[in-house]
Amino acid sequence: MRLVEAIVDANHRALAGDEKAGLRLAEHADALPVVALTCSDARLNPLLPEVVGIPEEQFLWVRNAGNVVSHPLGSTARSVALACLLEGAREILVIGHTDCRVARQTISALLERLAALGIARESLPENLQECFALFGSEPQNVHTACEMLRNSPLISPRIPVHGLMVDLQTGRLDWLVNGYNTLPAVGEVALATLQTARQTVTDMREGMDYRVGSRAFSDLPVGQLVAEGADWLGARLNTIEELWQAMQETTRSETAVGLSAGPSTHKEVSEAASQSSRVIPVPPPLTFSKSRKPEP
Ligand SMILES: [Zn+2]
């Protein structure tokens, strides 16, 4: 079981009364720390990170009103990206919550509050919906935030972006977006690396045509070294490509006998991802009557 699968499983078992339910951190060391984007609602303070079972030092917490990501290059995407780049977060969790006040807010109510604080309508932007990033559905807002982060060029496609909802009353976690489903296939990553290396060899060889004063670059000692390096790298890439093709042949024959049918091309991965995001159900409003026990 991967990290977030284990988190949700432990959470559900704990709510069902299993006193031994919990996350075995040692089994998930390579998926920690995580960065979580949540609402700034203070009612989350006693819940997180406890309900996900991750210790505070492994839980990098980014907060804003409504856990909104407005743009793939906006300040929230930047904070999440820097948590990955500078603090080593391995997985991203967007955790929405039930009864979010940002979702309950209307423009007219907001204008009344602003007026009561002496803020005139004329001094505000035209589109208040966009300005305050108001939304109508907490689950849909989590889906949008995950999509924005997934499409952010600042965040590696190898980092899973998950969407969860937490119930403020019970602490129950529910999946909205399974980020493991949208990770690129291992083969796709390997192929991209191979193509980059091949381009490097091409660039090195093209550099041979330069002239330094009256002498060709390839006639200079450094030029000869570069040529040897390009030959060495090119030969190894040929070997890797041969191995790669042999692996592809094996996979194809296994697929033919029904052993493997996973997506292999970028298009197939994208289609599988979009299908998976389409079929992940948005849960109805949670109606647990059992109150969460306060911690001692
Ligand atoms: Zn909220």
Short mmCIF file of C-alpha atoms and ligand atoms in Angstrom, two decimals:
data_model
loop_
_atom_site.label_atom_id
_atom_site.label_comp_id
_atom_site.label_asym_id
_atom_site.label_seq_id
_atom_site.Cartn_x
_atom_site.Cartn_y
_atom_site.Cartn_z
CA MET A 1 0.00 0.00 0.00
CA ARG A 2 1.36 3.42 -0.94
CA LEU A 3 1.46 6.34 1.51
CA VAL A 4 -1.91 8.01 0.92
CA GLU A 5 -3.67 4.67 0.43
CA ALA A 6 -2.29 3.64 3.84
CA ILE A 7 -3.34 7.00 5.35
CA VAL A 8 -6.95 6.63 4.18
CA ASP A 9 -7.05 2.97 5.18
CA ALA A 10 -5.74 3.71 8.70
CA ASN A 11 -8.13 6.66 9.05
CA HIS A 12 -11.16 4.53 8.13
CA ARG A 13 -10.06 1.68 10.39
CA ALA A 14 -9.55 4.07 13.31
CA LEU A 15 -13.04 5.52 12.80
CA ALA A 16 -14.44 2.01 12.71
CA GLY A 17 -12.97 1.44 16.17
CA ASP A 18 -9.72 -0.36 15.37
CA GLU A 19 -7.43 0.79 18.18
CA LYS A 20 -4.35 -0.59 16.44
CA ALA A 21 -4.96 1.41 13.26
CA GLY A 22 -2.10 3.70 12.37
CA LEU A 23 0.49 4.57 9.78
CA ARG A 24 3.76 2.60 9.88
CA LEU A 25 6.07 5.48 9.01
CA ALA A 26 9.12 3.27 8.42
CA GLU A 27 7.31 1.64 5.47
CA HIS A 28 6.76 5.03 3.84
CA ALA A 29 10.07 6.77 4.51
CA ASP A 30 10.66 7.30 0.78
CA ALA A 31 7.32 9.16 0.42
CA LEU A 32 8.00 11.62 3.27
CA PRO A 33 7.88 14.49 3.98
CA VAL A 34 4.64 15.57 2.32
CA VAL A 35 3.38 19.07 1.59
CA ALA A 36 -0.29 19.68 2.35
CA LEU A 37 -2.40 22.56 1.09
CA THR A 38 -5.39 23.24 3.34
CA CYS A 39 -7.78 26.02 4.21
CA SER A 40 -6.74 28.54 6.86
CA ASP A 41 -9.93 27.69 8.83
CA ALA A 42 -8.90 27.41 12.51
CA ARG A 43 -11.17 24.39 12.99
CA LEU A 44 -8.51 22.39 11.13
CA ASN A 45 -5.84 23.17 13.73
CA PRO A 46 -6.73 20.34 16.14
CA LEU A 47 -7.31 17.89 13.26
CA LEU A 48 -4.16 18.15 11.19
CA PRO A 49 -1.74 16.58 10.80
CA GLU A 50 -3.10 14.13 13.37
CA VAL A 51 -5.83 12.57 11.19
CA VAL A 52 -3.33 11.79 8.43
CA GLY A 53 -1.02 10.12 10.95
CA ILE A 54 2.08 12.02 9.83
CA PRO A 55 4.27 13.73 12.48
CA GLU A 56 4.42 17.53 12.37
CA GLU A 57 8.04 17.62 11.22
CA GLN A 58 7.14 15.57 8.12
CA PHE A 59 4.03 17.64 7.32
CA LEU A 60 4.84 20.84 5.41
CA TRP A 61 1.71 22.93 5.72
CA VAL A 62 0.67 25.54 3.14
CA ARG A 63 -2.59 27.33 3.95
CA ASN A 64 -4.89 29.87 2.37
CA ALA A 65 -8.57 30.72 2.58
CA GLY A 66 -10.39 27.86 0.86
CA ASN A 67 -7.25 25.86 -0.16
CA VAL A 68 -7.49 27.53 -3.54
CA VAL A 69 -4.94 27.30 -6.36
CA SER A 70 -5.87 30.04 -8.82
CA HIS A 71 -3.01 29.64 -11.28
CA PRO A 72 -0.32 27.05 -12.06
CA LEU A 73 2.27 29.81 -11.58
CA GLY A 74 0.53 31.66 -8.72
CA SER A 75 1.77 32.16 -5.17
CA THR A 76 0.19 28.96 -3.81
CA ALA A 77 1.68 26.79 -6.59
CA ARG A 78 4.99 28.54 -5.89
CA SER A 79 4.83 27.70 -2.17
CA VAL A 80 3.95 24.07 -2.87
CA ALA A 81 6.72 23.84 -5.49
CA LEU A 82 9.29 25.31 -3.08
CA ALA A 83 8.23 22.84 -0.38
CA CYS A 84 9.19 20.11 -2.88
CA LEU A 85 12.35 21.82 -4.13
CA LEU A 86 13.79 23.22 -0.90
CA GLU A 87 12.32 21.01 1.80
CA GLY A 88 12.18 17.75 -0.11
CA ALA A 89 8.43 17.06 -0.08
CA ARG A 90 7.79 13.84 -2.04
CA GLU A 91 4.00 13.91 -2.32
CA ILE A 92 1.40 16.71 -2.44
CA LEU A 93 -1.91 16.55 -0.57
CA VAL A 94 -4.69 19.04 -1.23
CA ILE A 95 -6.99 18.59 1.75
CA GLY A 96 -10.37 20.31 1.49
CA HIS A 97 -12.78 20.30 4.42
CA THR A 98 -16.52 20.15 4.98
CA ASP A 99 -18.46 23.32 5.78
CA CYS A 100 -15.87 25.66 4.25
CA ARG A 101 -16.89 29.30 4.81
CA VAL A 102 -15.35 30.33 1.47
CA ALA A 103 -17.83 28.00 -0.23
CA ARG A 104 -20.73 29.42 1.81
CA GLN A 105 -19.93 33.04 0.99
CA THR A 106 -22.03 35.10 -1.43
CA ILE A 107 -20.95 38.31 -3.11
CA SER A 108 -23.80 40.29 -1.49
CA ALA A 109 -22.92 39.05 2.01
CA LEU A 110 -19.27 39.84 1.36
CA LEU A 111 -20.14 43.37 0.17
CA GLU A 112 -22.11 43.92 3.37
CA ARG A 113 -19.14 42.85 5.49
CA LEU A 114 -16.81 45.06 3.46
CA ALA A 115 -19.18 48.04 3.80
CA ALA A 116 -19.41 47.47 7.55
CA LEU A 117 -15.63 47.76 7.67
CA GLY A 118 -15.77 51.03 5.73
CA ILE A 119 -14.50 49.56 2.45
CA ALA A 120 -16.36 51.17 -0.48
CA ARG A 121 -17.43 49.09 -3.50
CA GLU A 122 -15.66 51.55 -5.85
CA SER A 123 -12.28 50.73 -4.33
CA LEU A 124 -12.74 47.00 -5.02
CA PRO A 125 -12.01 45.06 -8.23
CA GLU A 126 -14.91 44.52 -10.63
CA ASN A 127 -14.96 40.74 -10.34
CA LEU A 128 -15.20 39.92 -6.63
CA GLN A 129 -15.89 36.24 -7.30
CA GLU A 130 -12.48 35.95 -8.93
CA CYS A 131 -10.78 38.38 -6.53
CA PHE A 132 -11.73 36.35 -3.44
CA ALA A 133 -11.59 33.01 -5.34
CA LEU A 134 -15.05 32.05 -4.08
CA PHE A 135 -16.34 28.60 -5.00
CA GLY A 136 -19.57 26.70 -4.55
CA SER A 137 -18.46 23.13 -3.95
CA GLU A 138 -15.66 22.01 -1.64
CA PRO A 139 -14.97 18.74 -3.53
CA GLN A 140 -14.95 20.49 -6.91
CA ASN A 141 -12.55 23.09 -5.52
CA VAL A 142 -10.14 20.30 -4.47
CA HIS A 143 -10.35 18.80 -7.98
CA THR A 144 -9.52 22.21 -9.49
CA ALA A 145 -6.61 22.80 -7.08
CA CYS A 146 -5.15 19.37 -7.92
CA GLU A 147 -5.47 20.06 -11.63
CA MET A 148 -3.76 23.46 -11.30
CA LEU A 149 -0.87 21.94 -9.35
CA ARG A 150 -0.65 18.97 -11.73
CA ASN A 151 -0.38 21.41 -14.64
CA SER A 152 2.16 23.64 -12.90
CA PRO A 153 5.49 23.64 -14.72
CA LEU A 154 7.09 24.28 -11.31
CA ILE A 155 6.11 20.81 -10.04
CA SER A 156 7.67 17.60 -11.32
CA PRO A 157 5.20 15.19 -12.95
CA ARG A 158 6.88 12.50 -10.81
CA ILE A 159 5.43 14.02 -7.61
CA PRO A 160 1.91 12.71 -7.02
CA VAL A 161 -0.78 15.34 -6.36
CA HIS A 162 -3.61 13.90 -4.26
CA GLY A 163 -6.98 15.39 -3.36
CA LEU A 164 -8.71 14.54 -0.07
CA MET A 165 -11.64 15.83 1.96
CA VAL A 166 -11.63 15.87 5.73
CA ASP A 167 -14.83 15.96 7.74
CA LEU A 168 -14.56 18.61 10.45
CA GLN A 169 -16.92 16.70 12.73
CA THR A 170 -15.48 13.19 12.51
CA GLY A 171 -11.97 13.59 11.10
CA ARG A 172 -12.86 11.14 8.33
CA LEU A 173 -10.71 11.41 5.19
CA ASP A 174 -12.11 10.66 1.75
CA TRP A 175 -10.29 10.37 -1.55
CA LEU A 176 -11.17 12.82 -4.31
CA VAL A 177 -8.11 12.59 -6.54
CA ASN A 178 -5.74 9.63 -6.46
CA GLY A 179 -2.47 11.24 -7.54
CA TYR A 180 -0.82 7.85 -8.12
CA ASN A 181 -3.09 7.32 -11.14
CA THR A 182 -1.70 10.33 -12.99
CA LEU A 183 2.01 9.59 -12.55
CA PRO A 184 3.83 9.06 -15.84
CA ALA A 185 4.73 5.45 -16.59
CA VAL A 186 8.31 4.48 -15.69
CA GLY A 187 8.92 3.73 -19.37
CA GLU A 188 7.85 7.22 -20.36
CA VAL A 189 10.32 8.82 -17.94
CA ALA A 190 13.14 6.52 -19.15
CA LEU A 191 12.40 7.32 -22.79
CA ALA A 192 12.41 11.08 -22.12
CA THR A 193 15.80 10.78 -20.37
CA LEU A 194 17.16 8.80 -23.30
CA GLN A 195 15.95 11.41 -25.79
CA THR A 196 17.61 14.21 -23.77
CA ALA A 197 20.90 12.30 -23.74
CA ARG A 198 20.66 11.70 -27.50
CA GLN A 199 20.13 15.44 -28.04
CA THR A 200 23.28 16.13 -25.97
CA VAL A 201 25.33 13.89 -28.29
CA THR A 202 23.86 15.68 -31.34
CA ASP A 203 24.72 19.08 -29.82
CA MET A 204 28.28 17.93 -29.09
CA ARG A 205 28.76 16.73 -32.68
CA GLU A 206 27.30 19.93 -34.13
CA GLY A 207 29.86 21.86 -32.04
CA MET A 208 32.59 20.19 -34.15
CA ASP A 209 31.78 22.54 -37.04
CA TYR A 210 32.87 25.68 -35.17
CA ARG A 211 36.08 27.42 -36.06
CA VAL A 212 38.37 29.08 -33.56
CA GLY A 213 40.26 31.71 -35.58
CA SER A 214 41.63 29.86 -38.63
CA ARG A 215 41.42 26.39 -37.03
CA ALA A 216 38.45 24.01 -36.96
CA PHE A 217 37.31 23.20 -33.42
CA SER A 218 37.62 19.49 -34.21
CA ASP A 219 41.37 19.94 -34.95
CA LEU A 220 42.09 21.38 -31.50
CA PRO A 221 42.98 18.98 -28.65
CA VAL A 222 39.81 19.98 -26.76
CA GLY A 223 37.77 19.37 -29.93
CA GLN A 224 39.23 15.87 -30.22
CA LEU A 225 38.32 15.21 -26.58
CA VAL A 226 34.74 16.34 -27.20
CA ALA A 227 34.54 14.11 -30.29
CA GLU A 228 35.77 11.13 -28.29
CA GLY A 229 33.25 11.94 -25.54
CA ALA A 230 30.41 12.14 -28.08
CA ASP A 231 31.47 8.80 -29.60
CA TRP A 232 31.65 7.17 -26.16
CA LEU A 233 28.25 8.51 -25.09
CA GLY A 234 26.66 7.69 -28.46
CA ALA A 235 27.87 4.07 -28.26
CA ARG A 236 26.41 3.66 -24.77
CA LEU A 237 23.11 5.19 -25.83
CA ASN A 238 22.96 2.67 -28.67
CA THR A 239 23.41 -0.15 -26.14
CA ILE A 240 20.70 1.31 -23.87
CA GLU A 241 18.32 1.71 -26.82
CA GLU A 242 18.88 -1.91 -27.87
CA LEU A 243 18.09 -3.04 -24.30
CA TRP A 244 15.06 -0.74 -24.27
CA GLN A 245 13.73 -2.20 -27.52
CA ALA A 246 14.25 -5.73 -26.19
CA MET A 247 12.26 -4.77 -23.06
CA GLN A 248 9.50 -3.28 -25.22
CA GLU A 249 9.32 -6.53 -27.23
CA THR A 250 8.98 -8.52 -24.00
CA THR A 251 6.25 -6.17 -22.73
CA ARG A 252 4.38 -6.40 -26.06
CA SER A 253 4.42 -10.20 -26.04
CA GLU A 254 3.27 -10.20 -22.38
CA THR A 255 0.47 -7.80 -23.28
CA ALA A 256 -0.53 -10.10 -26.12
CA VAL A 257 -1.05 -12.96 -23.67
CA GLY A 258 -2.89 -10.72 -21.26
CA LEU A 259 -0.20 -10.35 -18.60
CA SER A 260 0.18 -6.59 -18.88
CA ALA A 261 -1.95 -3.89 -20.43
CA GLY A 262 -0.80 -0.68 -18.74
CA PRO A 263 -0.54 2.60 -20.64
CA SER A 264 2.82 3.01 -22.37
CA THR A 265 2.70 6.12 -24.53
CA HIS A 266 2.28 9.68 -23.31
CA LYS A 267 -1.13 9.85 -25.03
CA GLU A 268 -2.29 6.62 -23.41
CA VAL A 269 -1.04 7.80 -20.00
CA SER A 270 -2.89 11.10 -20.44
CA GLU A 271 -6.06 9.32 -21.53
CA ALA A 272 -5.82 6.87 -18.63
CA ALA A 273 -5.27 9.80 -16.27
CA SER A 274 -8.21 11.79 -17.58
CA GLN A 275 -10.42 8.72 -17.45
CA SER A 276 -9.31 7.99 -13.91
CA SER A 277 -10.05 11.54 -12.82
CA ARG A 278 -13.46 11.27 -14.47
CA VAL A 279 -14.41 8.11 -12.61
CA ILE A 280 -13.23 9.17 -9.15
CA PRO A 281 -16.55 10.01 -7.53
CA VAL A 282 -17.13 13.27 -5.73
CA PRO A 283 -18.66 12.16 -2.45
CA PRO A 284 -21.98 13.56 -1.26
CA PRO A 285 -21.93 15.83 1.81
CA LEU A 286 -20.76 13.73 4.73
CA THR A 287 -23.33 13.14 7.40
CA PHE A 288 -21.60 11.50 10.30
CA SER A 289 -23.39 12.07 13.54
CA LYS A 290 -20.62 10.71 15.75
CA SER A 291 -18.55 13.57 17.13
CA ARG A 292 -14.80 13.26 17.09
CA LYS A 293 -13.44 12.64 20.53
CA PRO A 294 -11.27 15.53 21.75
CA GLU A 295 -7.69 14.53 22.42
CA PRO A 296 -6.54 14.61 26.03
ZN ZN B 1 -12.36 26.51 4.60
#
